[in-house]
Coordinates of C-alpha atoms in Angstrom, one line a residue:
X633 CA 13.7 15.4 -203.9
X634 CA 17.2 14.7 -205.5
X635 CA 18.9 10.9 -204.9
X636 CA 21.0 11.3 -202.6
X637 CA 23.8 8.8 -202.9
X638 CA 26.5 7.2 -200.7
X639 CA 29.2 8.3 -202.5
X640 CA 27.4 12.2 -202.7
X641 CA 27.4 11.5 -198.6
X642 CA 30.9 10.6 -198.4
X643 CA 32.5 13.3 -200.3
X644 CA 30.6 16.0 -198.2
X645 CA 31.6 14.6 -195.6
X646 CA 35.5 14.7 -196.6
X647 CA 35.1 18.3 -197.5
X648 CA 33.5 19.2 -193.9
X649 CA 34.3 16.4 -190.9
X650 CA 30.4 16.7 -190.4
X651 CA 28.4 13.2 -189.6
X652 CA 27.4 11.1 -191.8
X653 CA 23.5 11.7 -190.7
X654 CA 23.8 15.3 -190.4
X655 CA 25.3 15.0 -193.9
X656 CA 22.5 13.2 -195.2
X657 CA 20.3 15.7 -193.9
X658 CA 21.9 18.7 -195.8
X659 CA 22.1 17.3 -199.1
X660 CA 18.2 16.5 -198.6
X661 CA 17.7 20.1 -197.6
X662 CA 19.4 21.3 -200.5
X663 CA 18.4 18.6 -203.2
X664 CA 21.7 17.6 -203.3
X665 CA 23.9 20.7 -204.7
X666 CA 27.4 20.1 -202.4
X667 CA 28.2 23.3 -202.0
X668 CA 24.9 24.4 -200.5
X669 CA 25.0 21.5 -198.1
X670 CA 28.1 22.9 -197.0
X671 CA 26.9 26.2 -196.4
X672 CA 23.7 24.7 -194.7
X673 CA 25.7 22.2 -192.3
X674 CA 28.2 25.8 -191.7
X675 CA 24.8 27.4 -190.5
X676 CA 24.1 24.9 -188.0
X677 CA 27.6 24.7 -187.0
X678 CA 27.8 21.2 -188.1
X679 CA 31.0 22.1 -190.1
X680 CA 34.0 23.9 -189.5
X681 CA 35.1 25.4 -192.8
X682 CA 34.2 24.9 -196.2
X683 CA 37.6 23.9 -197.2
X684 CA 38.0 22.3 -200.9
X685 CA 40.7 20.3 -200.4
X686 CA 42.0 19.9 -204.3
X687 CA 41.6 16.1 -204.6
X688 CA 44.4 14.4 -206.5
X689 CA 43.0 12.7 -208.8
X690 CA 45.7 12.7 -211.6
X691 CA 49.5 11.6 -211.9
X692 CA 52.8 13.0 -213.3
X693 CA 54.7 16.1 -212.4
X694 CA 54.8 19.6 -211.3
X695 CA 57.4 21.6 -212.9
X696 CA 59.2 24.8 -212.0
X697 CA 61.6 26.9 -213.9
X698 CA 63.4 30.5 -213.6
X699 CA 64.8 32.9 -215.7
X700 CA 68.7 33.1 -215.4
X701 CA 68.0 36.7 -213.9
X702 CA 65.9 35.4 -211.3
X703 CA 63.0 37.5 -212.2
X704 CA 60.7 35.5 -213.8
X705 CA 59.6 32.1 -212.9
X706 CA 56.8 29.3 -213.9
X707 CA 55.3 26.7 -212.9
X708 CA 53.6 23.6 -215.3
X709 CA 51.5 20.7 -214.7
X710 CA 51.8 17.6 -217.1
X711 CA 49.8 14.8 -216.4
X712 CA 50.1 11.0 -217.0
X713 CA 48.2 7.8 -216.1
X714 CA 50.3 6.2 -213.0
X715 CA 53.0 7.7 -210.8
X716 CA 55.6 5.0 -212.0
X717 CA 56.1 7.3 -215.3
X718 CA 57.1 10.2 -212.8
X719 CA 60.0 8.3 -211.9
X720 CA 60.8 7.8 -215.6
X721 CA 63.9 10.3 -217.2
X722 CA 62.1 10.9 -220.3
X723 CA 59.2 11.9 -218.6
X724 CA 61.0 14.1 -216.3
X725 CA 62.8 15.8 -219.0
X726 CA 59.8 16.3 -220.9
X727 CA 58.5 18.5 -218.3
X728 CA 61.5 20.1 -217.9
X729 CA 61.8 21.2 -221.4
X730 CA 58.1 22.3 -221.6
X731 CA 59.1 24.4 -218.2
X732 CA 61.8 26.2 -220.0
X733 CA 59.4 26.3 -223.5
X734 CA 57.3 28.1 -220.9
X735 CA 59.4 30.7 -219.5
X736 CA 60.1 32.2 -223.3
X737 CA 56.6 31.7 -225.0
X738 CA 54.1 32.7 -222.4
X739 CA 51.6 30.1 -220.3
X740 CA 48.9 29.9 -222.7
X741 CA 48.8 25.8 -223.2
X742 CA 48.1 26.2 -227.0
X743 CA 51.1 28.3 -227.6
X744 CA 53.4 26.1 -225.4
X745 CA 52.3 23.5 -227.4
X746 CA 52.8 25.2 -230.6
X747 CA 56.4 26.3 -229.8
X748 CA 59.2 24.3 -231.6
X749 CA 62.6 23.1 -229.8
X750 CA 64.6 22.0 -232.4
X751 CA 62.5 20.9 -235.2
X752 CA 59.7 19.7 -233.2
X753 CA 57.1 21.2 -231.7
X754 CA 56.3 20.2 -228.1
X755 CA 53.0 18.9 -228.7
X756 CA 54.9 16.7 -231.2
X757 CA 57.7 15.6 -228.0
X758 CA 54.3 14.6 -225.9
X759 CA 53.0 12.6 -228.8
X760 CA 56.4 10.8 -228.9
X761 CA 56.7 10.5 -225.4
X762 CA 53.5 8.7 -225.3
X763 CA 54.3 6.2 -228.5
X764 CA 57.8 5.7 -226.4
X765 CA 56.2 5.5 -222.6
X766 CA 53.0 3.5 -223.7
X767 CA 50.8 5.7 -221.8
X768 CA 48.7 9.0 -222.5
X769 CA 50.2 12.3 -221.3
X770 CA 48.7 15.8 -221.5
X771 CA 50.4 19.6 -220.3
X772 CA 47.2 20.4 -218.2
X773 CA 48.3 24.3 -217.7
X774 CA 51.1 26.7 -217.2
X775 CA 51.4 29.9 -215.0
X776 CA 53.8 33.2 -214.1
X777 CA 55.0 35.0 -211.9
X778 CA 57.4 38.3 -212.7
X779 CA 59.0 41.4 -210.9
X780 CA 61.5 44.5 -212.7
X781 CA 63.4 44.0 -209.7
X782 CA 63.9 41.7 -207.1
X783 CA 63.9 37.6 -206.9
X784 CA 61.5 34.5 -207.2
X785 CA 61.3 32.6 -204.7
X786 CA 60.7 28.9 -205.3
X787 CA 60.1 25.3 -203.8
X788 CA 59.1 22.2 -204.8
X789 CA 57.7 19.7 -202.3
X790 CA 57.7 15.9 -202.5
X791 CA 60.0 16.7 -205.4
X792 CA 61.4 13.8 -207.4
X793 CA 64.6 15.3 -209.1
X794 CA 65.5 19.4 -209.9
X795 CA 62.3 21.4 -210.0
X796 CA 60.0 18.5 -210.6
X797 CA 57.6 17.1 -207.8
X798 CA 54.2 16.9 -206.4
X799 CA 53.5 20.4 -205.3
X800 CA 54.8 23.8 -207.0
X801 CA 55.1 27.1 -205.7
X802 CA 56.8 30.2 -206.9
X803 CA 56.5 33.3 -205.3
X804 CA 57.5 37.0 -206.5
X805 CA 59.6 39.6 -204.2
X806 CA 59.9 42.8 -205.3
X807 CA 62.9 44.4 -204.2
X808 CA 65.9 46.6 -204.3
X809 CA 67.7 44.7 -201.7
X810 CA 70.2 41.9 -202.3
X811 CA 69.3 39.2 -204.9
X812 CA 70.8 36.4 -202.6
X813 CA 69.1 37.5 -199.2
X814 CA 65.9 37.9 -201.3
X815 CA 65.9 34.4 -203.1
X816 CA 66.5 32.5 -199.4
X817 CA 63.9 34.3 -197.9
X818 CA 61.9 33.8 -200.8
X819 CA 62.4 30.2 -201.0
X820 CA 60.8 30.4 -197.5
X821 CA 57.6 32.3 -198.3
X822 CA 57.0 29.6 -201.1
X823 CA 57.7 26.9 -198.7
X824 CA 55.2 28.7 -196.4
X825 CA 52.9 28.9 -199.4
X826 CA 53.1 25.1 -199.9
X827 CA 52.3 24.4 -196.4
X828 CA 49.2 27.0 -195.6
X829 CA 48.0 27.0 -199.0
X830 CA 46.7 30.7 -199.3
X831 CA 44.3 32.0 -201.8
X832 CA 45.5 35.3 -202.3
X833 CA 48.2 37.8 -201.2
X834 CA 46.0 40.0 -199.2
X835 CA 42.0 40.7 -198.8
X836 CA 41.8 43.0 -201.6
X837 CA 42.8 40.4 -203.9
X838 CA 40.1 37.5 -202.4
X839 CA 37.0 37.1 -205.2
X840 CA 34.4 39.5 -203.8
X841 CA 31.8 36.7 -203.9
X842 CA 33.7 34.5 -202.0
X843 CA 33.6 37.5 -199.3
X844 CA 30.3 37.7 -199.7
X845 CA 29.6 34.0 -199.0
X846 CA 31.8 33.9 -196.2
X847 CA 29.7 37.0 -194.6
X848 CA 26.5 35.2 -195.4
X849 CA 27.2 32.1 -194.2
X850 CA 28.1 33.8 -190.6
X851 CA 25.5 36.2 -190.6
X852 CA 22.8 33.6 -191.2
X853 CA 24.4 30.7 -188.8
X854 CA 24.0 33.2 -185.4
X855 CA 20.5 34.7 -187.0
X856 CA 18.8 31.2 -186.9
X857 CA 20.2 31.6 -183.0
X858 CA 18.4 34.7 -182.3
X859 CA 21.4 36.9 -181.9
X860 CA 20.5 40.4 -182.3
X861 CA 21.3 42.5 -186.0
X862 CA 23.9 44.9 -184.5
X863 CA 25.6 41.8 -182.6
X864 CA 25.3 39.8 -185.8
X865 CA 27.4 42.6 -187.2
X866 CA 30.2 42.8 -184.8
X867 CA 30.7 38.9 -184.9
X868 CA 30.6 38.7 -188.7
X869 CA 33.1 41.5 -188.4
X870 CA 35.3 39.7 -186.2
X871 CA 34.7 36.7 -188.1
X872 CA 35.6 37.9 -191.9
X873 CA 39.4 39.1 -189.8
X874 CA 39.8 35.8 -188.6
X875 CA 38.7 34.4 -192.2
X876 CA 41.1 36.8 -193.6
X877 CA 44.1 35.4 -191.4
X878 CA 43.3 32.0 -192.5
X879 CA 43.5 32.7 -196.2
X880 CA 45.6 35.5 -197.0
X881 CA 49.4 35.1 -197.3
X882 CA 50.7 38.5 -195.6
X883 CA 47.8 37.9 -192.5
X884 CA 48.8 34.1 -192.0
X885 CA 50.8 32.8 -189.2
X886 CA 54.4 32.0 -190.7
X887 CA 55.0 28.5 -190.8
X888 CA 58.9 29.7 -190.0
X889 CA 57.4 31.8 -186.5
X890 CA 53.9 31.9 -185.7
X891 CA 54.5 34.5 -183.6
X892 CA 54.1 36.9 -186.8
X893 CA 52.4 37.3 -189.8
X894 CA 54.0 36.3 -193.0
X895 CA 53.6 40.5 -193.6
X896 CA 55.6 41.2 -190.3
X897 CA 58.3 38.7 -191.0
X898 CA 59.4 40.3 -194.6
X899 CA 58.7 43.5 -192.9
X900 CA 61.3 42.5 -190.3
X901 CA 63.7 41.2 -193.3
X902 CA 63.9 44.6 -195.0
X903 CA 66.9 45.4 -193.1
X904 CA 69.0 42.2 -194.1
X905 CA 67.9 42.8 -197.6
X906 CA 68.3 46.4 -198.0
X907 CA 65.4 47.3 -198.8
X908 CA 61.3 47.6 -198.6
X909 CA 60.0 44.2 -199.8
X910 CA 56.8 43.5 -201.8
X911 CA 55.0 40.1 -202.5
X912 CA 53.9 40.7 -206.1
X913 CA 52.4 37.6 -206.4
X914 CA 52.7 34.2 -206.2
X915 CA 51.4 30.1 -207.6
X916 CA 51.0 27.4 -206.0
X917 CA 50.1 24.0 -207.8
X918 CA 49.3 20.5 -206.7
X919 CA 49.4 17.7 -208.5
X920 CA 46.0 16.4 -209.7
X921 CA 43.9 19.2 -207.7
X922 CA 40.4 19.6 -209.1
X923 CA 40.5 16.6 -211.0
X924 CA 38.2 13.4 -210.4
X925 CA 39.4 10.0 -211.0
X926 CA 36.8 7.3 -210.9
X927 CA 37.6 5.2 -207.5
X928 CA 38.0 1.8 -207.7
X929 CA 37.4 -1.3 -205.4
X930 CA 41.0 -3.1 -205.8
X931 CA 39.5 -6.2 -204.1
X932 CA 36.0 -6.5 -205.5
X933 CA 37.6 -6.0 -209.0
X934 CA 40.1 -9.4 -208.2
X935 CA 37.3 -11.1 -207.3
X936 CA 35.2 -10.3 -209.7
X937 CA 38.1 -11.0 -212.2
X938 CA 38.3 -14.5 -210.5
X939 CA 34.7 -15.4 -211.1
X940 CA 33.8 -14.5 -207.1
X941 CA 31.9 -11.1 -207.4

């Protein structure tokens, strides 16, 4: 039987709200492999969701920037060591330039980093940011979003100054209708985006295993009860829509009126835009998500440093 620690304990149960007991229990059923014990806790309905909250575990900034036609937007992360640098103007503009480096070269971080500005390149701009700042920074990744035709939304939570902040999203509206109309309402999908966090636009576009799970996980949870196969069916079913409303943008509530769907809200704009309207995609990024930072113990290191510990 795997170790199971404290710490393995704890961060299961921040992922599911489940006890600390019946956490114990499920990494000692499955040897310790997280994301099994969240499916097993799931099963017993000891857990509500498996929901990954992205831990931030990484400073800096989020940076956004769009094409002067308004069709073309991205969104870069850069990382440093403490939040103090992302108050710093250097710093800022840094990830401004490597946003606008962005929008001509492509997202691929080894190009972006290859591209010059001037007679440097921008890897060479980190490197002297970081001689200048006194503290390692790295451009983490980069990502697009495009239409022909139509606008990018975009918003920027917790932001700091112009395009920089915490949390990222741009969002792309395919459109005939009126540029203006469509980069307000767009703005507002991206600041729904922000808020509920979806995974994809619609179902066809959620990872087929991640379905699959989802199915699994249901099926097996009202099995162990006794439920009956063609009742398992029709709540797994019902379950997979519900699933569906909570992670796809066109099927969630709108943060705006949660008396529609997102879908039924831009279907409802069409007429103030002049014309049908299309979510072509969208990114979201948070600062630091899917990073691990090694947590400290502020007080046991003083006193350790003071000869107590």
């Amino acid at each position: 039987m795997a170790n199971i620690s404290a710490s393995l304990v704890k961060e299961l149960r921040d992922k599911t709200g489940a006890g600390m007991m019946d956490c114990k229990a499920a990494l000692g059923e499955t040897d310790g492999d997280i994301e099994a014990a969240v499916d097993w806790l799931r099963k017993k309905g000891l857990a509500k969701a498996a929901k990954k909250a992205g831990r931030v575990a990484a400073e800096g900034l989020i940076g956004l920037a769009v094409s002067g036609s308004g069709t073309k937007g991205v969104v870069v992360e850069v990382n440093s060591e403490t939040d103090f640098v992302a108050r710093n103007d250097l710093f800022q503009g840094l990830v401004r330039m490597i946003a606008q480096v962005a929008l001509d070269v492509g997202t691929d971080v080894a190009t972006i980093s290859a591209a010059k500005v001037g007679d440097v390149t921008v890897a060479d701009a980190i490197s002297s940011a970081i001689a200048t700042v006194g503290e390692n920074m790295t451009l983490r990744r980069a990502a697009s979003v495009e239409v022909g035709q139509g606008a990018i939304g975009q918003y920027v939570h917790n932001q700091v100054s112009d395009g920089l902040g915490k949390i990222g999203v741009i969002v792309a509206l395919e459109s005939t209708g009126k540029a203006d109309e469509l980069t307000a309402l767009g703005r507002q999908v991206a600041m729904h985006i922000a808020s509920a966090n979806p995974q994809a636009v619609e179902p066809s576009g959620l990872d087929p295993e991640v379905v699959k799970r989802e199915k699994d996980v249901l099926a097996d949870k009202f099995r162990q009860q006794g439920k009956p196969a063609n009742v398992i069916e029709k709540i797994v079913e019902n379950g997979i829509k519900t699933y569906y409303k909570e992670v796809c943008l066109l099927e969630q509530p709108f943060i705006f009126d949660d008396k529609k769907s997102v879908g039924q809200a831009l279907k409802e704009a069409e007429g103030r835009v002049g014309g049908p309207i299309a979510v072509k995609g969208f990114v979201r990024y948070a600062l630091g998500e899917g990073i691990e930072r090694q947590e400290s113990d502020f007080a046991a290191e003083v006193a350790a440093a003071a000869g107590q510990g």
